[in-house]
Amino acid sequence: MYNSDFNKIKRITKNLDLETSLNSICSYLESTINGYDWVGFYFHNEIKKELELKAYSGIPTQHTKIPYGKGICGQTAESNKHMIVADVLKESNYISCNINVKSEIVVPVFIKNINVGQIDIDSNIPNRFSKIDLEFLTRINNLVSEKLLK
């Protein structure tokens, strides 16, 4: 499904540095994909045991640092597994960033099987995310991993 979007992102970020690539990816996804209402990349700070927001597009958030284990992102940091939350109000460990958010997907970024960060997407649509989104975002994260290795 998202093949043309993936190819556009690949072209857009081809010759960009990491920071510009992350910002471009966030902006493209948030402005182009229906229901991708907030898009951000968090990366690990192993010393502080927290995630740090490096790029985002959407409504500003006060959650620029998230302790491991806290919220959906913090759970993904500890589990190394993606999370798709159909209804954030039913998730006991959810950190509310915006009252309009109904669903969320978090997909880890791996380098050589080590979780170094994640893409986090909030949607104002309940049950917005599927396996198709997971596969698409995993492909995007693979592009990010390549940038991190350069």
CSV table of C-alpha atoms in Angstrom, one decimal:
chain,number,residue,atom,x,y,z
A,1,MET,CA,0.0,0.0,0.0
A,2,TYR,CA,2.5,2.7,1.0
A,3,ASN,CA,5.0,1.9,-1.7
A,4,SER,CA,4.9,5.3,-3.5
A,5,ASP,CA,5.1,7.1,-0.1
A,6,PHE,CA,8.1,5.0,0.8
A,7,ASN,CA,9.8,5.7,-2.5
A,8,LYS,CA,9.2,9.5,-2.1
A,9,ILE,CA,10.7,9.4,1.4
A,10,LYS,CA,13.7,7.5,0.1
A,11,ARG,CA,14.3,10.1,-2.7
A,12,ILE,CA,13.7,13.0,-0.3
A,13,THR,CA,16.2,11.8,2.3
A,14,LYS,CA,18.8,10.3,-0.1
A,15,ASN,CA,21.4,13.1,0.2
A,16,LEU,CA,20.3,14.6,3.5
A,17,ASP,CA,22.1,14.3,6.9
A,18,LEU,CA,20.4,12.4,9.7
A,19,GLU,CA,18.7,15.4,11.5
A,20,THR,CA,17.3,16.8,8.3
A,21,SER,CA,16.2,13.3,7.2
A,22,LEU,CA,14.3,12.8,10.5
A,23,ASN,CA,12.6,16.1,10.2
A,24,SER,CA,11.7,15.5,6.6
A,25,ILE,CA,10.3,12.1,7.3
A,26,CYS,CA,8.1,13.4,10.2
A,27,SER,CA,6.9,16.3,8.1
A,28,TYR,CA,6.1,14.1,5.1
A,29,LEU,CA,4.2,11.5,7.1
A,30,GLU,CA,2.2,14.0,9.2
A,31,SER,CA,1.2,16.1,6.2
A,32,THR,CA,0.6,13.3,3.7
A,33,ILE,CA,-0.8,10.1,5.4
A,34,ASN,CA,-4.4,10.4,6.6
A,35,GLY,CA,-4.6,9.8,10.4
A,36,TYR,CA,-0.8,10.3,11.0
A,37,ASP,CA,-1.6,13.3,13.2
A,38,TRP,CA,1.6,13.5,15.2
A,39,VAL,CA,4.9,11.8,14.1
A,40,GLY,CA,8.1,11.8,16.1
A,41,PHE,CA,11.4,10.0,16.5
A,42,TYR,CA,12.8,9.3,19.9
A,43,PHE,CA,16.3,7.9,20.5
A,44,HIS,CA,17.8,6.2,23.6
A,45,ASN,CA,20.0,7.9,26.1
A,46,GLU,CA,21.4,4.8,27.8
A,47,ILE,CA,23.1,6.8,30.6
A,48,LYS,CA,19.9,8.5,31.7
A,49,LYS,CA,17.7,5.5,30.8
A,50,GLU,CA,15.3,7.6,28.9
A,51,LEU,CA,14.2,8.4,25.4
A,52,GLU,CA,14.9,11.8,23.9
A,53,LEU,CA,12.8,13.4,21.2
A,54,LYS,CA,15.0,14.3,18.2
A,55,ALA,CA,12.4,15.2,15.5
A,56,TYR,CA,8.6,15.6,15.2
A,57,SER,CA,5.8,17.1,13.2
A,58,GLY,CA,2.4,18.0,14.7
A,59,ILE,CA,1.2,19.7,17.8
A,60,PRO,CA,4.1,20.5,20.1
A,61,THR,CA,4.6,18.1,23.0
A,62,GLN,CA,6.0,18.5,26.5
A,63,HIS,CA,7.2,14.9,26.4
A,64,THR,CA,10.6,15.5,25.0
A,65,LYS,CA,12.1,13.0,27.4
A,66,ILE,CA,10.4,9.7,28.4
A,67,PRO,CA,11.8,7.4,31.1
A,68,TYR,CA,12.2,3.8,30.0
A,69,GLY,CA,9.0,1.8,30.9
A,70,LYS,CA,6.7,4.9,31.0
A,71,GLY,CA,4.0,5.2,28.3
A,72,ILE,CA,3.9,3.3,25.1
A,73,CYS,CA,7.2,4.6,24.0
A,74,GLY,CA,8.9,3.7,27.2
A,75,GLN,CA,7.4,0.2,27.1
A,76,THR,CA,8.8,-0.3,23.5
A,77,ALA,CA,12.2,0.9,24.8
A,78,GLU,CA,12.3,-1.9,27.3
A,79,SER,CA,10.5,-4.7,25.3
A,80,ASN,CA,12.2,-4.0,21.9
A,81,LYS,CA,8.8,-4.8,20.4
A,82,HIS,CA,6.4,-2.6,18.4
A,83,MET,CA,3.2,-1.6,19.9
A,84,ILE,CA,-0.1,-0.9,18.2
A,85,VAL,CA,-2.7,0.6,20.6
A,86,ALA,CA,-6.2,0.8,19.1
A,87,ASP,CA,-7.7,2.8,21.9
A,88,VAL,CA,-5.2,4.8,24.1
A,89,LEU,CA,-7.9,5.3,26.8
A,90,LYS,CA,-7.9,1.6,27.5
A,91,GLU,CA,-4.1,1.5,27.9
A,92,SER,CA,-3.2,2.0,31.6
A,93,ASN,CA,0.4,3.1,30.9
A,94,TYR,CA,-0.5,5.7,28.2
A,95,ILE,CA,1.0,9.2,28.5
A,96,SER,CA,-1.5,11.7,27.1
A,97,CYS,CA,0.1,14.2,24.7
A,98,ASN,CA,-3.1,15.6,23.2
A,99,ILE,CA,-6.7,15.0,24.2
A,100,ASN,CA,-7.6,14.3,20.6
A,101,VAL,CA,-5.4,11.2,20.3
A,102,LYS,CA,-7.3,8.0,20.0
A,103,SER,CA,-4.7,5.4,18.8
A,104,GLU,CA,-0.9,5.1,18.6
A,105,ILE,CA,1.8,3.0,17.0
A,106,VAL,CA,5.4,2.8,18.1
A,107,VAL,CA,8.0,0.9,16.0
A,108,PRO,CA,11.6,0.4,17.2
A,109,VAL,CA,14.6,1.5,15.1
A,110,PHE,CA,17.3,-1.2,15.2
A,111,ILE,CA,21.0,-1.2,14.4
A,112,LYS,CA,22.5,-4.7,14.3
A,113,ASN,CA,19.6,-6.0,16.4
A,114,ILE,CA,20.0,-3.3,19.1
A,115,ASN,CA,17.0,-1.0,19.7
A,116,VAL,CA,18.4,2.6,19.4
A,117,GLY,CA,15.2,4.5,19.0
A,118,GLN,CA,11.7,4.5,17.7
A,119,ILE,CA,9.1,6.2,15.5
A,120,ASP,CA,6.0,7.2,17.4
A,121,ILE,CA,2.8,8.1,15.6
A,122,ASP,CA,-0.4,9.3,17.2
A,123,SER,CA,-3.8,9.4,15.4
A,124,ASN,CA,-7.0,11.2,16.2
A,125,ILE,CA,-8.8,8.2,14.6
A,126,PRO,CA,-9.6,5.2,16.8
A,127,ASN,CA,-8.0,1.9,15.7
A,128,ARG,CA,-6.1,3.7,12.9
A,129,PHE,CA,-3.1,1.4,12.7
A,130,SER,CA,-2.6,-2.0,11.1
A,131,LYS,CA,0.0,-4.5,10.0
A,132,ILE,CA,0.3,-2.5,6.8
A,133,ASP,CA,1.4,0.6,8.8
A,134,LEU,CA,3.8,-1.6,10.8
A,135,GLU,CA,5.5,-2.9,7.7
A,136,PHE,CA,5.7,0.6,6.2
A,137,LEU,CA,7.2,2.1,9.3
A,138,THR,CA,9.6,-0.7,9.7
A,139,ARG,CA,10.9,0.0,6.1
A,140,ILE,CA,11.2,3.7,7.0
A,141,ASN,CA,13.1,2.8,10.2
A,142,ASN,CA,15.5,0.7,8.1
A,143,LEU,CA,16.3,3.9,6.1
A,144,VAL,CA,16.9,5.7,9.4
A,145,SER,CA,19.2,2.9,10.5
A,146,GLU,CA,21.3,3.2,7.3
A,147,LYS,CA,21.6,7.0,8.1
A,148,LEU,CA,22.7,6.2,11.6
A,149,LEU,CA,25.5,3.9,10.4
A,150,LYS,CA,27.0,6.6,8.1
